[in-house]
XYZ file of C-alpha atoms in Angstrom:
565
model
C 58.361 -127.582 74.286
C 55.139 -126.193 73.467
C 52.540 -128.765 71.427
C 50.014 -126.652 69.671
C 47.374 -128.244 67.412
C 47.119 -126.655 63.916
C 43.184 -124.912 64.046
C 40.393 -126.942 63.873
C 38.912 -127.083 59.850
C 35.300 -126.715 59.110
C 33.966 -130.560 58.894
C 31.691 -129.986 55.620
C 34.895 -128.838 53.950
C 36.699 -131.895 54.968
C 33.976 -134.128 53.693
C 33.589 -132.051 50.528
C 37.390 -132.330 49.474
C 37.241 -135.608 50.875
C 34.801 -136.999 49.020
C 36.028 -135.255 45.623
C 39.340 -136.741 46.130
C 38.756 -140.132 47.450
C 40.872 -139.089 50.229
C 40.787 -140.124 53.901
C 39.767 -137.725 56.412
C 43.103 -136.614 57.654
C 45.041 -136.000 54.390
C 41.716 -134.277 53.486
C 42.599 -132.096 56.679
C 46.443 -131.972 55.851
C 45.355 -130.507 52.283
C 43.257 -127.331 53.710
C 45.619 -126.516 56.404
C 47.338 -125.599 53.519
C 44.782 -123.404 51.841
C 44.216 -126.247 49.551
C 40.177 -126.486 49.670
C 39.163 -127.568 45.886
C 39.873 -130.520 43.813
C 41.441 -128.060 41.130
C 44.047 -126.431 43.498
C 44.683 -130.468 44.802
C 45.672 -130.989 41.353
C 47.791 -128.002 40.835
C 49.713 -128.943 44.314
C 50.209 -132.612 43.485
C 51.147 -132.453 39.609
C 52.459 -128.900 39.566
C 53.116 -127.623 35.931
C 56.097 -125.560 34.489
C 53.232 -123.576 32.692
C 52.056 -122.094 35.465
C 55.736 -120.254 36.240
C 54.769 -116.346 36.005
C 55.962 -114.451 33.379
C 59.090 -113.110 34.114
C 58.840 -109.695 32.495
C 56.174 -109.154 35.327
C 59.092 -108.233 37.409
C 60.202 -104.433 37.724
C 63.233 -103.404 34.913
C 63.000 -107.135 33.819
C 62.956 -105.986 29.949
C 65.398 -103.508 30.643
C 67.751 -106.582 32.178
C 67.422 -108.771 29.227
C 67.585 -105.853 26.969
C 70.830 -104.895 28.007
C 72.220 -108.419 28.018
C 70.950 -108.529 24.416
C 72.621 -105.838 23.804
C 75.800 -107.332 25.060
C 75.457 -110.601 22.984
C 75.310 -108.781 19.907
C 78.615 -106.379 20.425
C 80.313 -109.432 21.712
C 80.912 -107.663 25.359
C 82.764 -109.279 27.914
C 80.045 -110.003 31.059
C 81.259 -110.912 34.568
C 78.873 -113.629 36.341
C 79.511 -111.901 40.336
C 77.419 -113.715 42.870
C 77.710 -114.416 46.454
C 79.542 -117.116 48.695
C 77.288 -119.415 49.594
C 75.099 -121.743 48.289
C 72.667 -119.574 46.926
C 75.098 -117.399 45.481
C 77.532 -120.205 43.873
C 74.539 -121.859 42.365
C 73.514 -118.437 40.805
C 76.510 -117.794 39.144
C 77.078 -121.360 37.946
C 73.103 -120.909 36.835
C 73.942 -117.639 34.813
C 77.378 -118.462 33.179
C 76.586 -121.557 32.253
C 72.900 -120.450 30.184
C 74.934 -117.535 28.289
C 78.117 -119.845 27.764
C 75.669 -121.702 25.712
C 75.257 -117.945 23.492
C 79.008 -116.066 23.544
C 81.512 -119.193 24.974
C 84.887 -116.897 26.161
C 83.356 -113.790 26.860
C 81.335 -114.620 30.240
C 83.602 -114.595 32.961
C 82.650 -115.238 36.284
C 83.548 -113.778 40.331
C 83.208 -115.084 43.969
C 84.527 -112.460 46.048
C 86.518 -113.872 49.123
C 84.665 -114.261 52.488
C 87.831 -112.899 54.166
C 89.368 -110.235 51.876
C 86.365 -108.944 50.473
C 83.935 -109.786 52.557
C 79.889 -109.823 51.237
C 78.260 -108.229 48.671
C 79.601 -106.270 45.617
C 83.150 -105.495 46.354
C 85.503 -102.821 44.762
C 87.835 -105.150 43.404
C 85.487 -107.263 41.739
C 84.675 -104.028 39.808
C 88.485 -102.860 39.306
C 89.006 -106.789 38.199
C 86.163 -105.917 35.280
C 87.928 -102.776 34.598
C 91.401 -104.211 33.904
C 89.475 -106.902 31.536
C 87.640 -104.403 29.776
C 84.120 -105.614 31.586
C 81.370 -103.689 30.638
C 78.908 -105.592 32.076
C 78.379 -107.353 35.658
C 75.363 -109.196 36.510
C 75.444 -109.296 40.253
C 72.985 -112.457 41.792
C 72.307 -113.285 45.205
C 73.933 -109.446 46.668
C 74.152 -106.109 45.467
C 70.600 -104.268 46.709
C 72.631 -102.192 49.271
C 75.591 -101.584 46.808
C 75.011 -97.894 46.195
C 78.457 -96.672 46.512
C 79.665 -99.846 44.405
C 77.679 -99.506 41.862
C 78.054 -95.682 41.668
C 81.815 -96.792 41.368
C 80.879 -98.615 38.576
C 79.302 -95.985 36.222
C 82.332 -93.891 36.680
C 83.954 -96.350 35.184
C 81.066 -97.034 32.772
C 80.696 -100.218 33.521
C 76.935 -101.449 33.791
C 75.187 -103.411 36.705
C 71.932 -105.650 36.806
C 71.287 -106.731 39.832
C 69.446 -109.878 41.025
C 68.853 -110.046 44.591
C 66.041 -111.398 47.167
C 67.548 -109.485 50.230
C 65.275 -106.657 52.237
C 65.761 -103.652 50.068
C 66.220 -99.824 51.666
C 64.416 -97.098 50.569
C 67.344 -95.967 48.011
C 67.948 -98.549 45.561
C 71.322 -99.205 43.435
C 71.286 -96.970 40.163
C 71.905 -100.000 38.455
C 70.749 -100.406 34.335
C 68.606 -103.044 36.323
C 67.659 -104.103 39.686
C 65.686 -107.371 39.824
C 63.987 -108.008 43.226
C 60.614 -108.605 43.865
C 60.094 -107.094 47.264
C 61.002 -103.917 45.902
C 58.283 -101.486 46.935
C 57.311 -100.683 42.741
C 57.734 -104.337 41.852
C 54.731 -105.638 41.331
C 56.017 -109.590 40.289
C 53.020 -111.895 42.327
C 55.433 -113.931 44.226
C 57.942 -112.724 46.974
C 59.720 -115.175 48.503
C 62.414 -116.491 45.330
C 66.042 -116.822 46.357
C 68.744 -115.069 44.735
C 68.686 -118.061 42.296
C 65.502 -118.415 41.745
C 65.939 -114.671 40.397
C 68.701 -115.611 38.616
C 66.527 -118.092 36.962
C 63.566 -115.850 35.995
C 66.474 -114.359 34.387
C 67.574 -116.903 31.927
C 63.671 -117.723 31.578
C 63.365 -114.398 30.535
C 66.200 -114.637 27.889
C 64.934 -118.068 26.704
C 61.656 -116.056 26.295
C 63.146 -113.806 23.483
C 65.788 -115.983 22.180
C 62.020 -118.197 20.984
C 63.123 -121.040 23.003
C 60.178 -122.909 25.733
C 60.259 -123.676 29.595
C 61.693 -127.151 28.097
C 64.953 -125.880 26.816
C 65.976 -124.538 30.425
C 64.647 -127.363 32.780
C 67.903 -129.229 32.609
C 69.018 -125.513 34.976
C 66.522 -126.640 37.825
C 68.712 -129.131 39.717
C 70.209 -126.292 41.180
C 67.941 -124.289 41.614
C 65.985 -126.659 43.848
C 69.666 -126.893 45.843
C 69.173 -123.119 46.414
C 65.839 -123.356 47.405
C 66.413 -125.609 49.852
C 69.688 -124.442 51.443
C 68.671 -120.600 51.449
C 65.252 -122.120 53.387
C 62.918 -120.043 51.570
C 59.299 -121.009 50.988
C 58.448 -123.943 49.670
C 55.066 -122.377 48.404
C 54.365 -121.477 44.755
C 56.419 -120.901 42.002
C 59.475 -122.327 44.938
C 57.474 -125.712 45.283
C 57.156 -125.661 41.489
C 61.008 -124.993 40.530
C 62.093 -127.073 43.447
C 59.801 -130.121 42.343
C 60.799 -130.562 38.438
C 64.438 -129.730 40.176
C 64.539 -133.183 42.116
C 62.765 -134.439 39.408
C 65.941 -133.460 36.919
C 68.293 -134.474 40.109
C 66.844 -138.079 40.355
C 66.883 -138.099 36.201
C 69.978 -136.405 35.121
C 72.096 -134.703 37.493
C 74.766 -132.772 36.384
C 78.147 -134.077 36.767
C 79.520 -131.813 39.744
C 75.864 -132.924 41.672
C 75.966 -136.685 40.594
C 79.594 -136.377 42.252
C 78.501 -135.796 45.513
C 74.786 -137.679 44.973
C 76.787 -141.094 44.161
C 78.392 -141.234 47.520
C 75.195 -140.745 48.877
C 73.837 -144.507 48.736
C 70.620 -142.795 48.381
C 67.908 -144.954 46.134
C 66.045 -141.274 45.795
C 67.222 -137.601 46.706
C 64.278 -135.526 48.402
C 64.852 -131.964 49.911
C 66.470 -133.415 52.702
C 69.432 -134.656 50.979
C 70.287 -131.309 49.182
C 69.770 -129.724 52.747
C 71.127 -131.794 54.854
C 74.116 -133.576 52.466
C 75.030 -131.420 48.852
C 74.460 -127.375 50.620
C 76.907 -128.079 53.374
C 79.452 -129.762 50.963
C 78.849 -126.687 48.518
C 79.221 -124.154 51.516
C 82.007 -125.683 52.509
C 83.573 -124.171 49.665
C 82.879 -120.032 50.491
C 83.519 -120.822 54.374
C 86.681 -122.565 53.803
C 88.561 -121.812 50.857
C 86.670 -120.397 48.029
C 83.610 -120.362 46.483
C 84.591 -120.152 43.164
C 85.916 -124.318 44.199
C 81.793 -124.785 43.960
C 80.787 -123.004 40.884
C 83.597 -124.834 38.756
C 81.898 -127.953 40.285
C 78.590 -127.043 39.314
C 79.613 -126.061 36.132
C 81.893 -129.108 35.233
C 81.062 -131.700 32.461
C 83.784 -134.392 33.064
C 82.801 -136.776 35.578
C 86.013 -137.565 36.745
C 86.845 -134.115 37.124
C 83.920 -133.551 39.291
C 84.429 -136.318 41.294
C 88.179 -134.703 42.604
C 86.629 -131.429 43.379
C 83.880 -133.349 45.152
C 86.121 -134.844 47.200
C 87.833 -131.544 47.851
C 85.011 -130.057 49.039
C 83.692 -132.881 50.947
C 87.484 -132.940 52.910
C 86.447 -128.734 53.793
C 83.769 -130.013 54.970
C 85.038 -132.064 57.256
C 87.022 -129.381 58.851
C 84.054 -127.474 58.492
C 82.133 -129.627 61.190
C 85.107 -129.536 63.700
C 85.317 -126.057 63.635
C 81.850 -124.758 64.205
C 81.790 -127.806 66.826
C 84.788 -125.902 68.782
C 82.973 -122.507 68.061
C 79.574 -123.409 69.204
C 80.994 -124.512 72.484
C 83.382 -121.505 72.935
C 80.317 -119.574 72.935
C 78.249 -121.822 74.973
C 81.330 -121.265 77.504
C 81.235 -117.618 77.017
C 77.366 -117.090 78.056
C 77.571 -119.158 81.114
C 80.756 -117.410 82.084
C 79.045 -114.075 81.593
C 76.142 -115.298 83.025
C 74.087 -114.705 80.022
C 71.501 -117.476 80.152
C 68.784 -115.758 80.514
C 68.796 -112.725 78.756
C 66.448 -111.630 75.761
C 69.121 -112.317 73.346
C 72.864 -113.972 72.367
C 75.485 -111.514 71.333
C 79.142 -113.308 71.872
C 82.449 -112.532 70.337
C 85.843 -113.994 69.789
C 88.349 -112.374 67.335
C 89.693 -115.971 66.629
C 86.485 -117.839 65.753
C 86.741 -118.360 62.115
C 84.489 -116.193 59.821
C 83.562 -118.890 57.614
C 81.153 -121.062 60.599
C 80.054 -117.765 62.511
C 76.780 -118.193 60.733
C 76.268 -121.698 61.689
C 77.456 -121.300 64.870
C 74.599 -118.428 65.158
C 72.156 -121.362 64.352
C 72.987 -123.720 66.879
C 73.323 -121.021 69.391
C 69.968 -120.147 68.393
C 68.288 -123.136 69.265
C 70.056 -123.928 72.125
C 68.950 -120.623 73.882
C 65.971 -120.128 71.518
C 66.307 -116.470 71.326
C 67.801 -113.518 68.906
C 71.382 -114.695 68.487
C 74.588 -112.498 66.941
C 77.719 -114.161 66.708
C 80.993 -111.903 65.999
C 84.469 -112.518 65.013
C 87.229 -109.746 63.727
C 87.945 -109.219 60.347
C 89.305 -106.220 58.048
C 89.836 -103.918 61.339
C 85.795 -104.704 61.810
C 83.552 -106.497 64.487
C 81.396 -109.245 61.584
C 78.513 -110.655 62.859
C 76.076 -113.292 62.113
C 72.451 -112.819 63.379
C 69.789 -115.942 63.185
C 66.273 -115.469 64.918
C 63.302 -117.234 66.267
C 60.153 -117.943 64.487
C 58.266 -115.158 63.733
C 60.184 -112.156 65.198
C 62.497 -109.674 62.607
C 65.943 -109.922 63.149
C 66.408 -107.627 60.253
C 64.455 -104.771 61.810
C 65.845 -105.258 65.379
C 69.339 -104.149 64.155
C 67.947 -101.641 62.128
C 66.620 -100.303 65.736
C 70.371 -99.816 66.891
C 72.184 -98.782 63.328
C 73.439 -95.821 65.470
C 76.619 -98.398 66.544
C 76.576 -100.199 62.879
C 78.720 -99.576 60.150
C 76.747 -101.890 57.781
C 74.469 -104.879 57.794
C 71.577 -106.571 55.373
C 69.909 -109.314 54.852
C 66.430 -110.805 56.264
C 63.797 -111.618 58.712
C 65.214 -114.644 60.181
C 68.972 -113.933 59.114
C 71.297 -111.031 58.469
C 75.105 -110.159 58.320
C 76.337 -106.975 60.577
C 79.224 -104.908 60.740
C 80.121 -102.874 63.534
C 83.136 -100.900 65.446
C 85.272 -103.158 68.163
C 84.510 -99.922 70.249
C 80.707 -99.886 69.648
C 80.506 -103.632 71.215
C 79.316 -103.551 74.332
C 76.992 -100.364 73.424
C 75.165 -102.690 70.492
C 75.370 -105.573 72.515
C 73.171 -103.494 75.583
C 71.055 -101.617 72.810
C 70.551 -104.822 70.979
C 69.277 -106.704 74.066
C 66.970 -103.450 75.357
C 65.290 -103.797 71.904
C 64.764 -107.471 71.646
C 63.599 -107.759 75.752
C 60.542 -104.492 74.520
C 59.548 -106.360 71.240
C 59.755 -110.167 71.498
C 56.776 -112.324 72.082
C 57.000 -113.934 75.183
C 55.423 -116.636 73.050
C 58.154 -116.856 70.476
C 60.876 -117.596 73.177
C 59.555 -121.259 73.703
C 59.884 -124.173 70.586
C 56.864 -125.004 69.181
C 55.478 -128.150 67.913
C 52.847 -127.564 65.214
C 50.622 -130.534 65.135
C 48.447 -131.234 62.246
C 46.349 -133.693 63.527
C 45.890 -137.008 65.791
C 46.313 -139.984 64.172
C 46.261 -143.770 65.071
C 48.817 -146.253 64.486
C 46.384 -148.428 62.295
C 46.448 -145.492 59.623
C 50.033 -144.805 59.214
C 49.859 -147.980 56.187
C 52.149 -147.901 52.901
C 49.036 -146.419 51.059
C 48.858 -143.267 53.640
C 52.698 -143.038 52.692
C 52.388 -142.655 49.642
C 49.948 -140.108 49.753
C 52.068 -138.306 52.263
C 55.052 -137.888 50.127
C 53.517 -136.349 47.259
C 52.915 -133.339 49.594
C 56.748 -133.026 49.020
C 59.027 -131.247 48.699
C 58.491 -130.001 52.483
C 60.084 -126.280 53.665
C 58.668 -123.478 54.808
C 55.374 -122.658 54.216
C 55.006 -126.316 53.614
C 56.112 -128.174 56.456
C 56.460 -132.172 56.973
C 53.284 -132.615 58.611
C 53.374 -133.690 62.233
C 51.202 -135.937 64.387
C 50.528 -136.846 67.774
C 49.469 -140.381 69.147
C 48.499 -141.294 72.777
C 48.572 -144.292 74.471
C 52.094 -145.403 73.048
C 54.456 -147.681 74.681
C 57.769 -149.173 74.279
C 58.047 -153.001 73.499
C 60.727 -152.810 75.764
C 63.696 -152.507 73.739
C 64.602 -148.630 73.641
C 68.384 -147.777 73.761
C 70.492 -144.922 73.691
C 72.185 -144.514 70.621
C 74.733 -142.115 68.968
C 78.585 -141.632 69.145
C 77.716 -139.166 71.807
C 74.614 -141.391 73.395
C 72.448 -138.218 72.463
C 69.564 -140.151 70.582
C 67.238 -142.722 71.212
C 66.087 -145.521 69.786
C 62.851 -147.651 70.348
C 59.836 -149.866 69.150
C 56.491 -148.337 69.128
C 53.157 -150.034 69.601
C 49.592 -148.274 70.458
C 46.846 -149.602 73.004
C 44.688 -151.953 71.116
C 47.098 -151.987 67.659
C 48.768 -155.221 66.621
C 51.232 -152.352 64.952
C 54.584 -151.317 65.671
C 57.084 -149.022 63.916
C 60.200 -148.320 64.651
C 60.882 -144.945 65.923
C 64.072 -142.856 66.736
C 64.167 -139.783 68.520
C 67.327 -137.528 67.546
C 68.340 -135.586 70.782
C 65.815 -137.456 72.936
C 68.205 -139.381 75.285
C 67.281 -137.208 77.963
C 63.391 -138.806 77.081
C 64.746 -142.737 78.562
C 62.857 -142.782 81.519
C 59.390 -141.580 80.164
C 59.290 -144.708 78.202
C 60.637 -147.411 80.384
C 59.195 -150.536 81.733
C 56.476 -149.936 79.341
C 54.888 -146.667 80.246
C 52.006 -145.186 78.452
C 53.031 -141.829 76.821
C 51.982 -139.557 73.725
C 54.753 -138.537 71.221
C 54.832 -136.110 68.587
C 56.429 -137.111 65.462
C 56.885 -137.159 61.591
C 56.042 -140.414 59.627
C 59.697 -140.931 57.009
C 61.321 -143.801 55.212
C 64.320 -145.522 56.941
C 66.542 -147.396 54.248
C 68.952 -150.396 56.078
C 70.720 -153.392 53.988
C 68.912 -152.316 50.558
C 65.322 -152.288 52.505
C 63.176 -149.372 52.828
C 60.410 -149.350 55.749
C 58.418 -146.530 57.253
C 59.666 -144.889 60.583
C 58.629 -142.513 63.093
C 61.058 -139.775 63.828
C 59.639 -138.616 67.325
C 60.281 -135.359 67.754
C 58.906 -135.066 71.727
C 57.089 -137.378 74.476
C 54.678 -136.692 77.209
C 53.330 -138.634 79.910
């Protein structure tokens, strides 16, 4: 593991915010590695305001979206809410039906296609399903930017799209009444990096806009939003950091019922980013991987507690089996590469026609940073090789494939992540072409994990007051990462233990040459790390400073990410 040191800031500017702030020297430092150098932009990044969400009608065919839906309000038109599988998808839909249920209750209908039959994206029954129901309008969120045939279905039948999607776009775009994505090449909306709900929101936002309603009326919509942001890992910079911060604000206030279902379970005093990462996106994924992911939108969408809390517990059960499959899968493919002797090669491709479809995707990430390369993972579905593709930091997954679309039948998606489609014949020739073109454009660099240190600190700082500090730089994602640190001259007070149901973790006291401190620490996946810090060795660790909660008490905790000697 590679430790690199973020780059050194100019001193006078350190001072400068320092002093304006009445900051120490090192959250001073934290602060511009961000890009954060006056006390105006400090202000705007600590107390960010809901006025300072764009305009929405900034975005390309915005007014002709909300026009149309309008439109659609008025002749009391039947509109189908179609949005994909996962978490970013379910929440869009849920987003969507549930702001215009509030205008024309019985005529919004809403559509999950299934993983298995269907498949992702726009499908043709999902149009033929509007057609018997006399649909003349879908709004399609989280997919639909490579549905040209779909949607060219769809005018034949004069039925109307507007689409709402975040994914890489081609150079033809959907002749759609209105196709909402900011990194189209014409769109000109200042901020990029939204997630298919985040769209969906600007959406609603803009319809608040015209209906004469304020930012106010639709805040109680944020909770999931900030569950999209952070289970679709997007950046947690600008208008993101904005949505997803009044978002856990409304969680910790006034969750909705299908959310306070899950949250309650939780034993959690406060819900931060990690919980809707790491707890409430895997319980509402569960729902798309395993059965169907219209089970999460009726969550999100249901008012009865008690209702919620069954299909809470229905999704936490397919969760469950979740975890045991993409356990089995992950090591069926770890099996696979060693068989094939595959260790070392510029990238993962592995298949199995059995694996199930639903974890192929998290198996992909596991696989990932086990091997730290390019990873596809395949199964067979619909007569079709369907592949998952993850990627290291900082090299384009998206564009790699694009490099050998002469043996794909479809794929989409984005830098780090993308879905792929290919002929059972064409397997080994991607699999070869794939490889060639990761092993002539990788980084050598980008092959090894990094550890992106912010700074050096001392035990003596890390006090309740620096902790404070430190979590208003939340919520933490990309673009905005938990800040880490390195201290030297560290040792054990000599009683570090393996931990973990599979002895994988470890567990220790840390104290600092010359420091009365000590802190508890835990290392997650650092058994292997023992015998660096026995019988009281000096070492340096790299590490986040968190919260651990035990027995209704909350103290601060290192989570040590890696040690050196």
């Amino acid at each position: 593991m590679i430790w690199e040191l973020e780059k050194e800031q100019d001193k006078s500017k350190i001072k400068t915010l320092q002093d304006q702030l009445n900051v120490s020297k090192l959250v001073s430092t934290l602060l511009l590695n961000r890009g954060i150098d006056t006390f105006e932009k400090a202000k705007n990044f600590f107390r960010p305001s809901l006025s300072d969400l764009h305009d929405p009608f900034l975005m390309q065919d915005m007014q002709k979206a909300v026009d149309r839906i309008q439109e659609a309000i008025k002749g009391n038109e039947k509109i189908l809410v179609f949005g994909d599988y996962d978490v970013d998808g379910t929440t869009s839909v849920a987003l969507v039906s549930s702001f215009l249920n509030k205008h024309i209750r019985d005529t919004v209908l809403t559509y999950i296609p299934d993983r298995y039959s269907e498949g992702y994206g726009i499908s043709m029954k999902s149009i033929e399903f509007a057609e018997s129901n006399n649909i003349k309008l879908i709004i399609a969120l989280d997919c639909g930017i490579q549905a040209l045939d779909q949607v060219e279905y769809a005018r034949e039948k004069k039925i109307d799209f507007i689409i709402c999607d975040h994914h890489t776009p081609s150079n033809e775009i959907p002749k759609a009444i209105a196709v909402l994505n900011p990194l189209r090449e014409d769109c000109n909306y200042p901020y990029k990096a939204l997630c298919g709900c985040g769209i969906g929101f600007k959406l609603i936002q803009g319809l608040n806009t015209i209906i004469g309603n304020t930012i106010d009326d639709i805040k109680e919509y944020l909770d999931i939003v900030a569950l999209a942001i952070a289970a679709d890992i997007v950046a947690l910079t600008g208008e993101n950091r904005t949505l997803c911060y009044y978002g856990l604000e409304q969680i910790n206030k006034s969750p909705r019922s299908g959310l306070k279902a899950i949250i309650d379970t939780l034993e959690k005093e406060t819900i931060t980013i990690n919980e809707l990462s790491f707890y409430l996106g895997p319980r509402i994924n569960a729902a798309g991987r395993m059965d169907s992911g219209s089970l999460a939108v009726e969550l999100l969408t249901e008012e009865d507690l008690e209702k919620a809390i069954g299909l809470a517990e229905k999704l936490n059960q397919l969760n469950i089996e979740r975890r045991m499959l993409d356990k089995e899968t992950t090591q069926q493919a770890i099996d696979q590469i060693k068989k094939n002797k595959d260790e070392e090669t510029s990238a993962t491709v592995v298949y199995n026609p059995d694996w199930h479809k639903g974890v192929i995707g998290i198996a992909a990430s596991k696989l990932m940073e086990t091997y730290y390369r390019p990873t596809i993972v395949f199964t067979f579905s619909n007569d079709l090789l369907v592949g998952s593709a993850r990627s290291v930091n900082g090299y384009n997954v998206h564009t790699a494939i694009e490099k050998c679309k002469e043996f794909v039948v479809e794929f989409g998606g984005h830098k780090y992540a993308a879905g792929i489609k290919i002929n059972k014949t064409q397997l080994k020739n991607f699999k070869t072409k794939f490889q060639e073109v990761v092993s002539s454009t990788i980084d050598k660099s980008m092959t090894s994990k990094k550890v992106d240190l912010e700074g050096e600190i001392e035990l003596e700082e890390i006090t309740p007051k620096f902790y404070r500090i430190l979590k208003q730089f939340a919520p933490f994602g990309p673009g905005n990462k938990t800040p880490i640190f390195s201290a030297k001259n560290l040792r054990d007070t000599g009683y570090a233990k393996v931990v973990g149901k599979d002895n994988t973790h470890l567990k220790f006291n840390l104290t600092q040459q010359n420091s009365s401190k000590i802190y508890n620490a835990i290392g997650f996946g650092l058994a292997g790390k023992y015998p660096n810090i026995l019988n009281k060795k000096i070492f340096t660790a790299a590490f986040t400073v968190d919260e651990n909660y035990w027995k209704g008490r909350e103290s601060i905790q290192l989570k040590v990410i890696d040690i050196k000697n």
